[in-house]
Short mmCIF file of N, CA and C in Angstrom, two decimals:
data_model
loop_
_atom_site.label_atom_id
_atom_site.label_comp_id
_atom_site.label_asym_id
_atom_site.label_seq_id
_atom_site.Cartn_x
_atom_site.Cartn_y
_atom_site.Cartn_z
N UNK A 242 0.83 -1.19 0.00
CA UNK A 242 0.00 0.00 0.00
C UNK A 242 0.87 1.25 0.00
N UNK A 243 2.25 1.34 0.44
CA UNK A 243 2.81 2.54 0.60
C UNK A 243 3.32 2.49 -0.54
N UNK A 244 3.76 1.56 -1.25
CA UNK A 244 4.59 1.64 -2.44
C UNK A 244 3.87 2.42 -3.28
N UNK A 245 1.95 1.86 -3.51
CA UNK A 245 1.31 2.99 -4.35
C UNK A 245 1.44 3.87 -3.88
N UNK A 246 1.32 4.56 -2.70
CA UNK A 246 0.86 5.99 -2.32
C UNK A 246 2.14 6.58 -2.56
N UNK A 247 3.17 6.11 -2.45
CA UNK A 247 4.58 7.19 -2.82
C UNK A 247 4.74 6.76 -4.32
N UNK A 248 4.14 5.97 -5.14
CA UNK A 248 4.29 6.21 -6.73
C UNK A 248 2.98 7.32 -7.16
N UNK A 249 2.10 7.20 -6.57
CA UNK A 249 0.75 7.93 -6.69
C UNK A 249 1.56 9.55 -6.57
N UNK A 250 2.07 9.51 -5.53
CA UNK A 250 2.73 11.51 -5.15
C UNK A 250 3.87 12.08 -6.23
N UNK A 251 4.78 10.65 -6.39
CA UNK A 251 5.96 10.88 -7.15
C UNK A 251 5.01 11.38 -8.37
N UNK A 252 4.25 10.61 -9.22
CA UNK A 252 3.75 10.98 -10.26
C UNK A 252 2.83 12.27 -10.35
N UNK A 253 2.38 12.16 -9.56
CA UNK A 253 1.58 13.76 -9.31
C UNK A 253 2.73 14.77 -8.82
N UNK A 254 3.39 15.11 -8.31
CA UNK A 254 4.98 15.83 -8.51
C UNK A 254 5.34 15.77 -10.12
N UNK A 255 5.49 14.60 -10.74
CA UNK A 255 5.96 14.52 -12.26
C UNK A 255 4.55 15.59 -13.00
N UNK A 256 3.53 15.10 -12.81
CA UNK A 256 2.75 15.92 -13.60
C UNK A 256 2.59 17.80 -13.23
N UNK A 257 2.48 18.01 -12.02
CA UNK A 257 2.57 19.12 -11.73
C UNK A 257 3.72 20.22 -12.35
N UNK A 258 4.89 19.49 -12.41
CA UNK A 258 6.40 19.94 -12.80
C UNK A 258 6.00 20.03 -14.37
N UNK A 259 5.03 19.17 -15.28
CA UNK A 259 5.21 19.07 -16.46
C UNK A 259 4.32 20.20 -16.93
N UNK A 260 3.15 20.73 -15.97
CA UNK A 260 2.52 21.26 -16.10
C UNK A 260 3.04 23.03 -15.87
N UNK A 261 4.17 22.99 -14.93
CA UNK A 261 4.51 24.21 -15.10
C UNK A 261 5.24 24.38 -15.74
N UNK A 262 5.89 23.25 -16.68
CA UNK A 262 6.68 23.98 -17.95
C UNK A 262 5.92 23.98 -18.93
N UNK A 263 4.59 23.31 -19.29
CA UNK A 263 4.05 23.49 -20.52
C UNK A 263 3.33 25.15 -19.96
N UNK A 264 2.68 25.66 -18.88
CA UNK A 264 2.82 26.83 -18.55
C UNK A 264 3.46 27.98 -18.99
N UNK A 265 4.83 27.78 -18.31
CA UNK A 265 5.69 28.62 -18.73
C UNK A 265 5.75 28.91 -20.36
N UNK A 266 6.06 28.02 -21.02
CA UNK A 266 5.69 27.84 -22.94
C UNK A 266 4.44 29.06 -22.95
N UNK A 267 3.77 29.01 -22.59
CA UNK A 267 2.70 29.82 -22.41
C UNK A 267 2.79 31.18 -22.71
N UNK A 268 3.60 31.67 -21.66
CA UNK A 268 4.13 32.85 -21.23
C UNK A 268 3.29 33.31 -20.03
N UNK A 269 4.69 33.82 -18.80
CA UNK A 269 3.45 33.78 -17.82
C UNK A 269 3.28 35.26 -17.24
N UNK A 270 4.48 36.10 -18.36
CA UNK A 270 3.62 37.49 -18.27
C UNK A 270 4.20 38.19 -16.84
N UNK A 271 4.04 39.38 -16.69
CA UNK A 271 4.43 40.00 -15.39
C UNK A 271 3.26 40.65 -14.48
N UNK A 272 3.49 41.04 -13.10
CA UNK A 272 2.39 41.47 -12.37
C UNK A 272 1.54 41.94 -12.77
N UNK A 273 2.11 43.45 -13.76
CA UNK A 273 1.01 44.44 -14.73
C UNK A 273 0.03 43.76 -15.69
N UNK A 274 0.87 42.54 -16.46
CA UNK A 274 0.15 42.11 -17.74
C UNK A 274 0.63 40.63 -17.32
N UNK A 275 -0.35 40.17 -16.44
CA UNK A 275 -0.18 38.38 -16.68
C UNK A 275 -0.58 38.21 -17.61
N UNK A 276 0.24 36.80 -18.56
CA UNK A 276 -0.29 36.08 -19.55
C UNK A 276 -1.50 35.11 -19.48
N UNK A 277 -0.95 34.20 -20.73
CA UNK A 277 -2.21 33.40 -20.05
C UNK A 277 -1.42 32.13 -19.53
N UNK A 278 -0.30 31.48 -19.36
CA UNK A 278 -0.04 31.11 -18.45
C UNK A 278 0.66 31.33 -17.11
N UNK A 279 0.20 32.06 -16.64
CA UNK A 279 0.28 32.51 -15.35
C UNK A 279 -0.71 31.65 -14.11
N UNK A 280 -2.16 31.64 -14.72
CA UNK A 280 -2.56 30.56 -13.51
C UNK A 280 -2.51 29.36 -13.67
N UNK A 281 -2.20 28.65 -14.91
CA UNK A 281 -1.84 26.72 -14.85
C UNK A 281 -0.33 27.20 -13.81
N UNK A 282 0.23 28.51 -14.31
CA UNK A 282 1.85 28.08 -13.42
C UNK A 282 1.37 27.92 -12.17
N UNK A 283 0.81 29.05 -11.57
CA UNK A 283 0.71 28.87 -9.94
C UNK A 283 0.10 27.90 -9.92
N UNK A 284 -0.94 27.09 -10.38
CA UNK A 284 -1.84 25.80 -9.94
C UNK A 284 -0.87 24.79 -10.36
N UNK A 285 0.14 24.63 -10.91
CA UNK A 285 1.12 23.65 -10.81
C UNK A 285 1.75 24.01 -9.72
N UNK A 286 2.49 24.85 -9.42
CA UNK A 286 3.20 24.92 -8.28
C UNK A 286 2.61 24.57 -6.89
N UNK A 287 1.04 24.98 -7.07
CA UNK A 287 0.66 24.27 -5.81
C UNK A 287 0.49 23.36 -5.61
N UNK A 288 0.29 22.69 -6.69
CA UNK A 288 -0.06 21.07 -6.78
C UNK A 288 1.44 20.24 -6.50
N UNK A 289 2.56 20.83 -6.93
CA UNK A 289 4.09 20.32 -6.98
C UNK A 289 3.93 20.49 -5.28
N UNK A 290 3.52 21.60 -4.67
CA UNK A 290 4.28 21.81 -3.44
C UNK A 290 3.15 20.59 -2.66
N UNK A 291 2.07 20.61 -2.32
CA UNK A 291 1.17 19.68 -2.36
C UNK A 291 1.49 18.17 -2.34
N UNK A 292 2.09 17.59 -3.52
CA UNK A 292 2.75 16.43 -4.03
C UNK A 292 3.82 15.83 -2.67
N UNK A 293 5.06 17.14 -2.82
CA UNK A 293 5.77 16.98 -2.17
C UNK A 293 5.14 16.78 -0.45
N UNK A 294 4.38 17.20 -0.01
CA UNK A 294 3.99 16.98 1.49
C UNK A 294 3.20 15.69 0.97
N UNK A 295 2.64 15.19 0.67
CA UNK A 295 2.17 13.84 0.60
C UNK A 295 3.28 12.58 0.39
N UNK A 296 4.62 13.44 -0.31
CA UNK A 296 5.35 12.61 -0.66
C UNK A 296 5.87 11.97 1.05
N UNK A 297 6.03 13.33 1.65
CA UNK A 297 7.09 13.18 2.58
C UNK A 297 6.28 12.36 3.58
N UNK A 298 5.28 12.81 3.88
CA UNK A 298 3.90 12.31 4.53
C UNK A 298 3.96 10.67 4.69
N UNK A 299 3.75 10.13 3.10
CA UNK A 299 3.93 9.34 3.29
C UNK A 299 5.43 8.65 3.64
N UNK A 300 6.36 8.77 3.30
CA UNK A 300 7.85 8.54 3.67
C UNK A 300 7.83 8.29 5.27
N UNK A 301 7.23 9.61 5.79
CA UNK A 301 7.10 9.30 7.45
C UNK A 301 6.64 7.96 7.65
N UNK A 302 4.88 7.88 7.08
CA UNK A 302 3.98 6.89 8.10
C UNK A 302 5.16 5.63 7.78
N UNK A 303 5.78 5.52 6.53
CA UNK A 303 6.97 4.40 6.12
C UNK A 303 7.21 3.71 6.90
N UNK A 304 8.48 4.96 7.46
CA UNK A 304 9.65 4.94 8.32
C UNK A 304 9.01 4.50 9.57
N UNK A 305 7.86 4.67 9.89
CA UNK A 305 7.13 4.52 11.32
C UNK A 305 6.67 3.28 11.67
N UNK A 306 6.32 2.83 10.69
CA UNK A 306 5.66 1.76 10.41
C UNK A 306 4.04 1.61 10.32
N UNK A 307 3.41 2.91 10.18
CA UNK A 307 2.34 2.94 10.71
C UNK A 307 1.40 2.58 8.94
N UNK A 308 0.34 1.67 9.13
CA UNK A 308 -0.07 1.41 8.04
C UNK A 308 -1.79 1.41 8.25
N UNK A 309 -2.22 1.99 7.44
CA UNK A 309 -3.38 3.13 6.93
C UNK A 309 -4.10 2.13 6.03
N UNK A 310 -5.41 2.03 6.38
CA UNK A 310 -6.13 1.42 5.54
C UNK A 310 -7.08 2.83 4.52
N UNK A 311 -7.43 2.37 3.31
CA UNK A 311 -7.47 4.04 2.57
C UNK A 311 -9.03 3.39 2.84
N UNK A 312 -10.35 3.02 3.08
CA UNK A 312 -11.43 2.69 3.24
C UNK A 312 -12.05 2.94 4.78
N UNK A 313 -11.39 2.43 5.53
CA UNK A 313 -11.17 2.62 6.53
C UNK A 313 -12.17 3.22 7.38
N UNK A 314 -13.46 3.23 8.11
CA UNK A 314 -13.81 4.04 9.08
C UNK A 314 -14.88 5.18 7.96
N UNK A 315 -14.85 4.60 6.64
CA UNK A 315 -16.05 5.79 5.82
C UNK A 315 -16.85 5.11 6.22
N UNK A 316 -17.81 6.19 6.12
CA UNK A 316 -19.47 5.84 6.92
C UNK A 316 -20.22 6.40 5.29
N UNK A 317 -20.27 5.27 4.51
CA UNK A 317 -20.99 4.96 3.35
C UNK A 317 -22.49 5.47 3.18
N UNK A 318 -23.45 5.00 4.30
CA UNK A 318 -24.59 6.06 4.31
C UNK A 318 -24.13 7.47 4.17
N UNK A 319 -23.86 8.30 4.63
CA UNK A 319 -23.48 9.56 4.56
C UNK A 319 -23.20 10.13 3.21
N UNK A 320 -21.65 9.11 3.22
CA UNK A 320 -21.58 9.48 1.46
C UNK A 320 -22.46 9.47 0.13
N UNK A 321 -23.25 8.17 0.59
CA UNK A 321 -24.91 7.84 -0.47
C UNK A 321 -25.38 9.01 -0.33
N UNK A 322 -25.78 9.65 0.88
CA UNK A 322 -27.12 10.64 1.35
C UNK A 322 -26.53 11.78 0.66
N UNK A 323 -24.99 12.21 0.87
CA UNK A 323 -24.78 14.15 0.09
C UNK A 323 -24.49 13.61 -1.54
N UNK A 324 -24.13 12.31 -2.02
CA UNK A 324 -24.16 12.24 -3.78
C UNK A 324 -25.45 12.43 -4.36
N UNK A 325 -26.41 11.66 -3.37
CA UNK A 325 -27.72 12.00 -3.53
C UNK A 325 -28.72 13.39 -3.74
N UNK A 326 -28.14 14.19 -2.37
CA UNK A 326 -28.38 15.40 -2.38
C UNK A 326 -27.64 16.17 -3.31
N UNK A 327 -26.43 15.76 -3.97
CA UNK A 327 -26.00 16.90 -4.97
C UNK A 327 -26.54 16.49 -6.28
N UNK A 328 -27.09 15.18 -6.23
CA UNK A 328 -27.62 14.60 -7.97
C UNK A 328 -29.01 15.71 -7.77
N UNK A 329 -29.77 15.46 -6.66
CA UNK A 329 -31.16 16.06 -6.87
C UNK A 329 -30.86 17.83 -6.63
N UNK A 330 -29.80 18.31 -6.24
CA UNK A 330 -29.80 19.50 -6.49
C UNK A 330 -29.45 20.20 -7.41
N UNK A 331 -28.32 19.08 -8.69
CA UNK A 331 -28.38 19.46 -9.93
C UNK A 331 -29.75 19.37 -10.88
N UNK A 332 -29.92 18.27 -10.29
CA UNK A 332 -31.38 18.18 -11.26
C UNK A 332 -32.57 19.29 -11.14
N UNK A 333 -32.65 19.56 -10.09
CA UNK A 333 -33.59 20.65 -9.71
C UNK A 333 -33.24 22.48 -9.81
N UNK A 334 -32.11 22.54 -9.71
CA UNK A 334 -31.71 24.03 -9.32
C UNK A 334 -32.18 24.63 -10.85
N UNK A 335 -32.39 24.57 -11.84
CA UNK A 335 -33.23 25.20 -13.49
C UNK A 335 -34.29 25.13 -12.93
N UNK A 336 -35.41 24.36 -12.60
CA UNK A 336 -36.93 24.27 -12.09
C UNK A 336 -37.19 24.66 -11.06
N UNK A 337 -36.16 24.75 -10.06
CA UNK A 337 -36.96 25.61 -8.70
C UNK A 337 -36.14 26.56 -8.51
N UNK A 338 -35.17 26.48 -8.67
CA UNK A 338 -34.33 28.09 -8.88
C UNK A 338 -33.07 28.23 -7.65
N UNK A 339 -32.46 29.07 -8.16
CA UNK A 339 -31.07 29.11 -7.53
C UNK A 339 -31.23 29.12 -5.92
N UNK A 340 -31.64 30.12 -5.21
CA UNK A 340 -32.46 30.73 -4.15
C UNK A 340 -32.89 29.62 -3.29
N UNK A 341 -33.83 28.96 -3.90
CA UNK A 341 -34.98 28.07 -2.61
C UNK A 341 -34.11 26.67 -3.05
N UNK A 342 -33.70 26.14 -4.11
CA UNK A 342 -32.44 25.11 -3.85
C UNK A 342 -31.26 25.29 -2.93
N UNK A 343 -30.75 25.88 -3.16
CA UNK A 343 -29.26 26.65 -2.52
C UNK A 343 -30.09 26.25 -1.16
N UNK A 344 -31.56 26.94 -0.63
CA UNK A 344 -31.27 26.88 0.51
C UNK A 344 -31.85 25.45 1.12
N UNK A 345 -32.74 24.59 0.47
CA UNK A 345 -33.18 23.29 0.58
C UNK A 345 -31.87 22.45 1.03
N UNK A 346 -31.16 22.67 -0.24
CA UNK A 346 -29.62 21.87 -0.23
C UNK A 346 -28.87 22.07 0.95
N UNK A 347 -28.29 23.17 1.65
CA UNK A 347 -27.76 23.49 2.66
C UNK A 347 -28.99 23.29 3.73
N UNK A 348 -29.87 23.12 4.10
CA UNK A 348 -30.77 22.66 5.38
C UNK A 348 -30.34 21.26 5.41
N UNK A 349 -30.84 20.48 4.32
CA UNK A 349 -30.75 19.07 4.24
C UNK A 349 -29.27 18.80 4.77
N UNK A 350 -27.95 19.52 4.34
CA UNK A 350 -27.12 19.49 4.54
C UNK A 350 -26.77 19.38 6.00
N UNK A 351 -27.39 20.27 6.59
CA UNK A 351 -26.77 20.65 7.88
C UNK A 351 -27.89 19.97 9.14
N UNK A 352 -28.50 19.47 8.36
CA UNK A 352 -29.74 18.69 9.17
C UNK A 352 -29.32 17.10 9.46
N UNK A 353 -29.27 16.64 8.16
CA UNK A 353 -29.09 14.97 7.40
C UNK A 353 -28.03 14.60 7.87
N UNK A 354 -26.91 15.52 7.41
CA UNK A 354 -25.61 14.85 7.12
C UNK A 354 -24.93 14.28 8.14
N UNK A 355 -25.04 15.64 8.60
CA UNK A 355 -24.21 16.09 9.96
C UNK A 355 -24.65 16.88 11.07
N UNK A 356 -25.24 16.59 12.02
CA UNK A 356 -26.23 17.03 12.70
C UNK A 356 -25.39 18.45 13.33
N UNK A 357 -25.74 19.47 12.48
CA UNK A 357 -25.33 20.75 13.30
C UNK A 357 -26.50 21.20 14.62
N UNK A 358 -25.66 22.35 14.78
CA UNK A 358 -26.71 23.07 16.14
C UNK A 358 -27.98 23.76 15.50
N UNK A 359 -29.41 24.27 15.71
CA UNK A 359 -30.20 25.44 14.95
C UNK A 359 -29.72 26.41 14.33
N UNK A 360 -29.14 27.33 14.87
CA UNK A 360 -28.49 28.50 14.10
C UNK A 360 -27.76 28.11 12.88
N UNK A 361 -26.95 27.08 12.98
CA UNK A 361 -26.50 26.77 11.68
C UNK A 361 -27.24 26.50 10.64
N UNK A 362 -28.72 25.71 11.42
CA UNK A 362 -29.37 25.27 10.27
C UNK A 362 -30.87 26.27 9.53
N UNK A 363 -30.90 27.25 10.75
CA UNK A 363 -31.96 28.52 10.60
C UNK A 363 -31.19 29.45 10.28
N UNK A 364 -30.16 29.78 10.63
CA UNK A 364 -29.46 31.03 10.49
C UNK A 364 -28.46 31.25 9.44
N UNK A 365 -27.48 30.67 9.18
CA UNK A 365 -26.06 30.01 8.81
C UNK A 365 -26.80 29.56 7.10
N UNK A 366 -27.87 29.08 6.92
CA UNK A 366 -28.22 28.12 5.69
C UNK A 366 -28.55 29.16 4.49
N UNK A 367 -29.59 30.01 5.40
CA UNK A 367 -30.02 31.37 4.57
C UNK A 367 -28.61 31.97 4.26
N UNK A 368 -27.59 32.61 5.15
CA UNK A 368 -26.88 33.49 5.25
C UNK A 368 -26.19 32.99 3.98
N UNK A 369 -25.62 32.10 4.57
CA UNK A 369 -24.78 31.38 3.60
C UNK A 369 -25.29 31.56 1.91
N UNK A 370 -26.99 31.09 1.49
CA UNK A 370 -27.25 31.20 0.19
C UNK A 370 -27.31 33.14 0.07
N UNK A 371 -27.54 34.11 0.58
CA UNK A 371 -27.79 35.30 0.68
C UNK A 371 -26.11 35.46 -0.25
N UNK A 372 -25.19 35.13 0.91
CA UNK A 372 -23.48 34.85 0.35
C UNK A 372 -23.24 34.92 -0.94
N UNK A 373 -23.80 33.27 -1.39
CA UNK A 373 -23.29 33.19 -2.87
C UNK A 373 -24.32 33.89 -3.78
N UNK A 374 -25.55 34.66 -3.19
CA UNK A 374 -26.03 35.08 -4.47
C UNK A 374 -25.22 36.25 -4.25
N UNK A 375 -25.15 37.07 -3.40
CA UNK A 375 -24.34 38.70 -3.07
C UNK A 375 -22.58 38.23 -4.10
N UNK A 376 -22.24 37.39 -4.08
CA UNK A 376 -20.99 36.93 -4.58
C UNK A 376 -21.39 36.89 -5.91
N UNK A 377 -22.37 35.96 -6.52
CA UNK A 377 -22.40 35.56 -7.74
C UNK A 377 -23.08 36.53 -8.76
N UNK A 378 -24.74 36.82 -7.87
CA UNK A 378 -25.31 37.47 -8.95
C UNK A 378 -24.71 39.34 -9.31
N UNK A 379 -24.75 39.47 -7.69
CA UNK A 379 -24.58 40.96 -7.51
C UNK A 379 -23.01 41.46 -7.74
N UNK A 380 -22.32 40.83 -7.29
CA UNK A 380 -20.90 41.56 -7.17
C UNK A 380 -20.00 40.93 -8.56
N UNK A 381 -20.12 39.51 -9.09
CA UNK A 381 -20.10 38.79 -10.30
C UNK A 381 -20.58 39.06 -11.48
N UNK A 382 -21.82 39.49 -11.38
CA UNK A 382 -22.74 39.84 -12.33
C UNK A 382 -23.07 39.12 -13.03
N UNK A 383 -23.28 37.07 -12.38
CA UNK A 383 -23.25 36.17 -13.47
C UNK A 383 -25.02 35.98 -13.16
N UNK A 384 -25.64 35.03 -14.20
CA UNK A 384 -26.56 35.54 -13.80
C UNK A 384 -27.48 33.98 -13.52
N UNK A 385 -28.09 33.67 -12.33
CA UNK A 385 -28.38 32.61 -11.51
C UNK A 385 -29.86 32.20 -11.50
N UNK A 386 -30.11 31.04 -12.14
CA UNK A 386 -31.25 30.74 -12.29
C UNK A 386 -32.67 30.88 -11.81
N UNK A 387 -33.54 31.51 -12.07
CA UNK A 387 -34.18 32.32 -11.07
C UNK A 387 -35.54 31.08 -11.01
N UNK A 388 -35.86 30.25 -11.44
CA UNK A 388 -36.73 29.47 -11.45
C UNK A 388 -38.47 29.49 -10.72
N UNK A 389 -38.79 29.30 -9.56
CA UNK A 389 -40.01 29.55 -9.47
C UNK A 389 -40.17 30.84 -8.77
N UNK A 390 -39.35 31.21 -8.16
CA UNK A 390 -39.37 32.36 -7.32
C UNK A 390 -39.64 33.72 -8.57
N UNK A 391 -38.73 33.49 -9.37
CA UNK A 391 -38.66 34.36 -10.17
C UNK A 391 -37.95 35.68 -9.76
N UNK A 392 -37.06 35.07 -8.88
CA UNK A 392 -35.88 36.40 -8.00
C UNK A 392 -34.63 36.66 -8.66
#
């Protein structure tokens, strides 16, 4: 199992590195006038630096002897219940609209999943969709399915 996980990092290090030189080819432009590879560079580099702590990561649990089952302790209902909730919130968010999904999705969320406190799930759920529309529609200017509400 460790042998994959340190060929799994090495190679994701290899791709990251390949990715910031096909980047660079790019041109990645200066502060005033970034190019257009300027963000594959930084998203390689984070992914390289990334790589490397998994690399080492694993190298430790190695050296330790400590061995990790990758399945381990998932609680499979859970995972069924939010794939579920994100299939029916793609399917729905065009027909009932950005607004009263967003906030269906995050109740169910904070109700179902993971049993938060009230405020999170009265207070925190709204706020939160208020968030991404103030982010998306208003300050973005993209423009978010308004479906039955018609908001």
């Amino acid at each position: 199992m460790k042998k994959l996980e340190f060929s799994a990092g090495f190679l994701l290090l290899v791709f990251s590195l390949f990715v910031c030189w096909e980047a660079r080819k790019l041109g990645i432009g200066s502060y005033r006038t970034p190019g257009p590879g300027l963000f594959p560079f930084y998203l390689g580099l984070l992914l390289s630096a990334l790589a490397v702590f998994y690399l080492l990561k694993t190298w430790r649990s190695r050296r330790l002897g400590q061995e990790t089952h990758l399945w381990q302790g998932l609680r499979w209902g859970k995972v069924m219940l939010v794939l579920s909730l994100l299939l029916a919130y793609a399917l729905l968010l065009e027909t009932v609209g950005f607004h009263l999904c967003t906030l269906l999705f995050l109740v169910a969320l904070f109700s179902w999943v993971d049993k938060q406190r009230w405020y999170w799930i009265y207070i925190g759920s709204p706020g939160i969709t208020f968030l991404f529309y103030a982010v998306f529609e208003l300050w973005l200017k993209i423009q978010l399915p308004p479906g039955l509400l018609r908001l």
